[in-house]
Coordinates of N, CA and C in Angstrom, one line a residue:
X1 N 42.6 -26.8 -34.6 CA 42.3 -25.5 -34.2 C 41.3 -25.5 -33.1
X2 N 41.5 -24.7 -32.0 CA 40.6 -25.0 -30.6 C 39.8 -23.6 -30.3
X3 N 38.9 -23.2 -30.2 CA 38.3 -22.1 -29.4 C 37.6 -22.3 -28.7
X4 N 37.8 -21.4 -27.7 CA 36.9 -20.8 -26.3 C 35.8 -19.9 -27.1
X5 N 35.0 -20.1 -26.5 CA 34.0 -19.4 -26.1 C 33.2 -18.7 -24.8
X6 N 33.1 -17.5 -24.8 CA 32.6 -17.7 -23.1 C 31.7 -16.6 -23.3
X7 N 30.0 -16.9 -23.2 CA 28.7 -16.6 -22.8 C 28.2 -16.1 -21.6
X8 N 28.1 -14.6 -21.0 CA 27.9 -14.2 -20.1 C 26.4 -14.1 -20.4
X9 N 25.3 -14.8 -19.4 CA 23.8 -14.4 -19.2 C 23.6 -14.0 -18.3
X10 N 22.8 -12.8 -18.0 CA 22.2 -12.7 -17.0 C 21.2 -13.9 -16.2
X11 N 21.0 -13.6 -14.7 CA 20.0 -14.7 -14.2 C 18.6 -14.9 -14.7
X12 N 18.1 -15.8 -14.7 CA 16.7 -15.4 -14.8 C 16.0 -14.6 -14.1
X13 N 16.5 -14.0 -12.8 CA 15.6 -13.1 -11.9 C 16.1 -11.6 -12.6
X14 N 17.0 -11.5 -12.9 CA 17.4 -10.2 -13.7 C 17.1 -10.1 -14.6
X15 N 16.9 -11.0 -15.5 CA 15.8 -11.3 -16.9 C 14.8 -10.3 -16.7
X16 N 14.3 -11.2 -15.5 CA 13.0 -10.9 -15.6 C 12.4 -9.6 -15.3
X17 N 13.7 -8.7 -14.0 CA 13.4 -8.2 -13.7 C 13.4 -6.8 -14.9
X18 N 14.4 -6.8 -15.7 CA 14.6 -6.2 -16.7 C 13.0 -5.9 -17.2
X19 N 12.6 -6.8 -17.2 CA 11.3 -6.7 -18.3 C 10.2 -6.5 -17.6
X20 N 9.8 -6.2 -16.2 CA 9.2 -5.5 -15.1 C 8.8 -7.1 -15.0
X21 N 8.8 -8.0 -15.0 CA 8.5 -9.9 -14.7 C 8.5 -10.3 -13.7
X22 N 8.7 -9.3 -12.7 CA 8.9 -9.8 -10.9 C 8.2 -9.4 -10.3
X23 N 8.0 -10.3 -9.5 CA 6.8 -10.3 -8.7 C 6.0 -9.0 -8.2
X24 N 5.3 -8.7 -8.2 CA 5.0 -7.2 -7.6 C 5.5 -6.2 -8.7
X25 N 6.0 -6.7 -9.9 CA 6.7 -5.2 -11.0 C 5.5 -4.9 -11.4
X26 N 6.2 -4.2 -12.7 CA 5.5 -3.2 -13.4 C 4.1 -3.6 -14.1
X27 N 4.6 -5.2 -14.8 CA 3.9 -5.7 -15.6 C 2.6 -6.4 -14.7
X28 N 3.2 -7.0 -13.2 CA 1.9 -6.9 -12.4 C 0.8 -6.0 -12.4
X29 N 1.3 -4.7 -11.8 CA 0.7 -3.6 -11.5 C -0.2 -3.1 -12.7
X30 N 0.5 -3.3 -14.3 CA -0.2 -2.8 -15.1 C -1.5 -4.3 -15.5
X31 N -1.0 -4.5 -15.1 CA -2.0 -6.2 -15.3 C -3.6 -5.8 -14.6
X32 N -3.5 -6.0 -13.2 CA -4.2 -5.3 -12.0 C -4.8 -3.8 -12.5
X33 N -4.6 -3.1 -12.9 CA -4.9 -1.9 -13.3 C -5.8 -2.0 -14.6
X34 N -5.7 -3.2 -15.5 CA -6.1 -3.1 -16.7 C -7.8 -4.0 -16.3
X35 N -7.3 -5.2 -15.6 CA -8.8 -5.2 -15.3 C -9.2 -4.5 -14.0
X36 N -9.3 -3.5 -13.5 CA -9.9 -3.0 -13.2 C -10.6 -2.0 -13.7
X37 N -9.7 -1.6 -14.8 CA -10.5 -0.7 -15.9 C -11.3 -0.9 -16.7
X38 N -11.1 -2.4 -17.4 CA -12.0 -3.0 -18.1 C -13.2 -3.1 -17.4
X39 N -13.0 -3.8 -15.9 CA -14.3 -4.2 -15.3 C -15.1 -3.6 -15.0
X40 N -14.8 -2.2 -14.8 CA -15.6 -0.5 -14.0 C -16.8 -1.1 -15.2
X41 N -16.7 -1.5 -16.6 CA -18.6 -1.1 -17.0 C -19.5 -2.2 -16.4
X42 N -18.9 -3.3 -15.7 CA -19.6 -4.4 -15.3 C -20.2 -4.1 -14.1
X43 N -19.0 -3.2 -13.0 CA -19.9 -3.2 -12.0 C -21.0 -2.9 -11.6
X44 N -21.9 -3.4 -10.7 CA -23.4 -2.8 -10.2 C -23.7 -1.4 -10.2
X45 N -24.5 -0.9 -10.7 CA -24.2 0.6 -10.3 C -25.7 1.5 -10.4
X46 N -26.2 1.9 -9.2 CA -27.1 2.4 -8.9 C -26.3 3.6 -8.3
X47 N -25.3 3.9 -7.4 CA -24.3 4.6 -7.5 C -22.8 4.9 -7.7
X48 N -22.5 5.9 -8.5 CA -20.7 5.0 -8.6 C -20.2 4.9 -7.1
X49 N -20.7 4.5 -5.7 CA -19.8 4.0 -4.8 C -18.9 2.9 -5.0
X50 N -19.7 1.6 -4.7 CA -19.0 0.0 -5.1 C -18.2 0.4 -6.4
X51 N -18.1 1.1 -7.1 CA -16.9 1.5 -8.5 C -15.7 2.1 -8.1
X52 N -16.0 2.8 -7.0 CA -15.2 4.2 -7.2 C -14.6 4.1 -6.1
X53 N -14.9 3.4 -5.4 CA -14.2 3.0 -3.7 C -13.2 1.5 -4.0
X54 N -13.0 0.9 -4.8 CA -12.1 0.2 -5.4 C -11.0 0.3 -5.3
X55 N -10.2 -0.8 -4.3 CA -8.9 -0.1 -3.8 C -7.9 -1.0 -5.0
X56 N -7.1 -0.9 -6.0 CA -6.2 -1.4 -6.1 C -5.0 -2.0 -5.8
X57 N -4.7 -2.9 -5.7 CA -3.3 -3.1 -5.1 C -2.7 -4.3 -6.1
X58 N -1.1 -4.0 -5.7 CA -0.5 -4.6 -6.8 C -1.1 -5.8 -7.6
X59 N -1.5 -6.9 -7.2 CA -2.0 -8.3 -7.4 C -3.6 -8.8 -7.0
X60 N -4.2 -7.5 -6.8 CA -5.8 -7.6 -6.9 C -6.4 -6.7 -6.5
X61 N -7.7 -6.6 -6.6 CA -8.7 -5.4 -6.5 C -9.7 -5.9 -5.3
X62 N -9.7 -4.8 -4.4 CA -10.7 -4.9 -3.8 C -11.9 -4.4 -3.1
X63 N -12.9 -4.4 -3.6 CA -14.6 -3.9 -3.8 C -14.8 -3.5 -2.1
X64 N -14.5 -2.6 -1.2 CA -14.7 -2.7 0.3 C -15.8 -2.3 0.6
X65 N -16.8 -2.1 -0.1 CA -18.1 -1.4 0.9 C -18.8 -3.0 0.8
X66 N -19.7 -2.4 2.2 CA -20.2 -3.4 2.8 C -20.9 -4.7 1.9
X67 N -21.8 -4.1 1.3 CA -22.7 -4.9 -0.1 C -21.5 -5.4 -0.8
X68 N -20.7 -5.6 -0.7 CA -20.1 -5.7 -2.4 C -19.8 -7.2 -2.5
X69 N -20.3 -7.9 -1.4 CA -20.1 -9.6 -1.3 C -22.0 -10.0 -2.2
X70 N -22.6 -9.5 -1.5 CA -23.9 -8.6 -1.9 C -24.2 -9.0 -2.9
X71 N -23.8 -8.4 -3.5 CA -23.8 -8.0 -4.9 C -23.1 -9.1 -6.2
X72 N -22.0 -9.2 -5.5 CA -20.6 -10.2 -6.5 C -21.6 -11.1 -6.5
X73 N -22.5 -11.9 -5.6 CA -23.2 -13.5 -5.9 C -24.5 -13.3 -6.6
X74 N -25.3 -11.9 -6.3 CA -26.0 -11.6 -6.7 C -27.7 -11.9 -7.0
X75 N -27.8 -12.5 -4.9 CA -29.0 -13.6 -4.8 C -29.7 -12.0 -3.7
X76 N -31.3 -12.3 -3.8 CA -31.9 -11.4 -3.1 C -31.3 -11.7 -1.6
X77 N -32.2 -11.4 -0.8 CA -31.8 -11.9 0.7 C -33.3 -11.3 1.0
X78 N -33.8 -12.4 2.2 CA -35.0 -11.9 2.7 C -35.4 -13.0 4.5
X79 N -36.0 -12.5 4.9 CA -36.1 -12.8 6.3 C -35.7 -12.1 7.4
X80 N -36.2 -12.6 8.4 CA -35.6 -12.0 9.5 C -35.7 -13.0 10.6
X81 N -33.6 -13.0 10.7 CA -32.8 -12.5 10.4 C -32.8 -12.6 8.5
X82 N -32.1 -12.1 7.9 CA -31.8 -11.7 6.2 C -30.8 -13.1 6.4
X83 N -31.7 -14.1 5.1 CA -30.6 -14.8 4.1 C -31.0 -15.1 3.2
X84 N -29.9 -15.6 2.5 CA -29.4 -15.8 0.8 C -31.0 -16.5 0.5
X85 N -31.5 -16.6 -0.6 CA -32.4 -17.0 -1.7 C -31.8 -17.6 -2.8
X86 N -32.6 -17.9 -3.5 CA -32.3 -18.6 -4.6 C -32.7 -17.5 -5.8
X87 N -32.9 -16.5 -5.7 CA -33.7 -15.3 -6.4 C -32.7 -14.5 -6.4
X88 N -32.6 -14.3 -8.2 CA -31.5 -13.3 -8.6 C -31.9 -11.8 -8.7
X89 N -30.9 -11.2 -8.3 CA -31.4 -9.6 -8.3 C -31.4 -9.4 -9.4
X90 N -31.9 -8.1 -9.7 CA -32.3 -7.0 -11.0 C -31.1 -6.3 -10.7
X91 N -30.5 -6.3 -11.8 CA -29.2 -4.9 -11.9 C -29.7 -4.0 -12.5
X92 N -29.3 -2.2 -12.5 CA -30.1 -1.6 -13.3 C -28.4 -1.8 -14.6
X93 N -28.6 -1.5 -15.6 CA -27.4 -1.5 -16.7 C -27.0 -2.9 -16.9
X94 N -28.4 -4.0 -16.4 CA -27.8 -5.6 -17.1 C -28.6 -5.3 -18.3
X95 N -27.7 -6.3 -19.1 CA -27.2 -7.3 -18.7 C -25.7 -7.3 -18.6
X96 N -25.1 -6.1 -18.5 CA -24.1 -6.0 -18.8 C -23.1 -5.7 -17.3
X97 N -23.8 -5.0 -16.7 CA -23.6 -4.7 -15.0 C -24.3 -5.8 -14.1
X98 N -23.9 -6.1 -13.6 CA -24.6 -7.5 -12.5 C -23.3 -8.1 -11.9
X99 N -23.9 -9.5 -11.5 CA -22.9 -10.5 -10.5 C -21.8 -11.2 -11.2
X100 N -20.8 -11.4 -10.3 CA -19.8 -12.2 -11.2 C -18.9 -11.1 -12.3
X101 N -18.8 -9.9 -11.6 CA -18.5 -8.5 -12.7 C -17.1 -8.9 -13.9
X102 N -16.3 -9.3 -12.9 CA -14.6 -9.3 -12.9 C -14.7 -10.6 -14.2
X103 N -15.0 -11.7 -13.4 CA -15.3 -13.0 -14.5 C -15.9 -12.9 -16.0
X104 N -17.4 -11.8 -15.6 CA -17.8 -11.9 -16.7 C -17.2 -11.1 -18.2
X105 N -16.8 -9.6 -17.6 CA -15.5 -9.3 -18.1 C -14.4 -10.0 -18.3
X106 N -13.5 -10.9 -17.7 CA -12.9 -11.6 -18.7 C -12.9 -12.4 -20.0
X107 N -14.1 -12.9 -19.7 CA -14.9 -13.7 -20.4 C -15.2 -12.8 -21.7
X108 N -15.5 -11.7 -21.8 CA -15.6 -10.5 -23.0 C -14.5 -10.4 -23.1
X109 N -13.5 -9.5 -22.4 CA -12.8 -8.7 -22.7 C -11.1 -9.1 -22.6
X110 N -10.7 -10.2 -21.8 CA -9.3 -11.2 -22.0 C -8.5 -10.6 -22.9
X111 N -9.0 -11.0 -24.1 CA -8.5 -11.2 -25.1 C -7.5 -9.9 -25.3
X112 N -8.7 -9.0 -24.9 CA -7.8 -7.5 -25.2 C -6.9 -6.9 -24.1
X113 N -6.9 -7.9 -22.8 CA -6.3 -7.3 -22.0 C -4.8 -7.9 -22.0
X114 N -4.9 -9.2 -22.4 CA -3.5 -10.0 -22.8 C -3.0 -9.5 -24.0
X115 N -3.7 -8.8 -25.2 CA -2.7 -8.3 -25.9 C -2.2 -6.8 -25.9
X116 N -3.0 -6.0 -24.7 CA -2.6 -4.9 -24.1 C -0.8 -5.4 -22.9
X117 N -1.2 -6.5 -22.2 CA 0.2 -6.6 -21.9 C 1.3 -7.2 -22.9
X118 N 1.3 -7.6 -24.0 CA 1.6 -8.4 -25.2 C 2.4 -7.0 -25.3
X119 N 1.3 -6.1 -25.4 CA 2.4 -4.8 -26.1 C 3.4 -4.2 -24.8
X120 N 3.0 -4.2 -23.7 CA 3.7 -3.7 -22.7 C 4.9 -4.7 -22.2
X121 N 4.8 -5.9 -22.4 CA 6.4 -6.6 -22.2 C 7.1 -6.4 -23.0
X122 N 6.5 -6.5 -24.1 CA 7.7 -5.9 -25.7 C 7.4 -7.8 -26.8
X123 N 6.4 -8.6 -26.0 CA 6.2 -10.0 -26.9 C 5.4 -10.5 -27.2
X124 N 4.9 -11.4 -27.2 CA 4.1 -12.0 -28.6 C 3.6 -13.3 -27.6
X125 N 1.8 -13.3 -28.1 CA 1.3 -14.5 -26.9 C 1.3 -15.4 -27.9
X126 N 1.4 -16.6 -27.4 CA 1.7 -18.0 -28.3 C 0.1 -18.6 -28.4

């Protein structure tokens, strides 16, 4: 006794795309969006500019006022002409607001942002 069988799959780019998994989808965008929300309490903030001027785009964020290189390394600057030191600035809201915003928020907060997409693909991180 003989049988056929015959298995129609989708591609893996329809897979994926099904499940917002392509490049620039859904699941990017919501990726990108989640740490930028998380990161908002990290950033420097004497005023919410450098927070609030935050351009998002699909696959990263980015800080455009002038300081905000400034700020990310988080060394004084002095002379004339102005350069880098070895002397760390005072943030007002550290230790929790300061340099390194994005990183240091990962570093806390990951955990909750991978199983925020955990729930938004529909799976389970290994």
């Amino acid at each position: 006794m003989s049988m056929k069988v015959k298995i129609n799959i989708d591609s893996a780019q329809k897979i994926l795309l099904k499940r917002g998994l392509n490049q620039g989808g859904a699941v990017q965008r919501k990726f990108t969006h989640e740490v930028r929300d998380k990161a908002d309490k990290y950033v420097p903030y004497r005023t919410d500019t450098l927070k609030n001027t935050a351009i998002e785009k699909v696959d990263k964020i980015e800080y455009i006022q002038p300081y905000a290189q400034y700020l990310w390394y988080g060394k004084k600057m002095a002379g004339n002409p102005l350069k880098v030191t070895d002397t760390d600035l005072n943030f007002y809201g550290a230790p929790m607001r300061g340099r390194f915003w994005v990183l240091r928020m990962w570093a806390d907060r990951g955990n909750d942002i991978v199983k925020t997409m955990e729930k938004f693909v529909g799976g389970k991180p290994e």
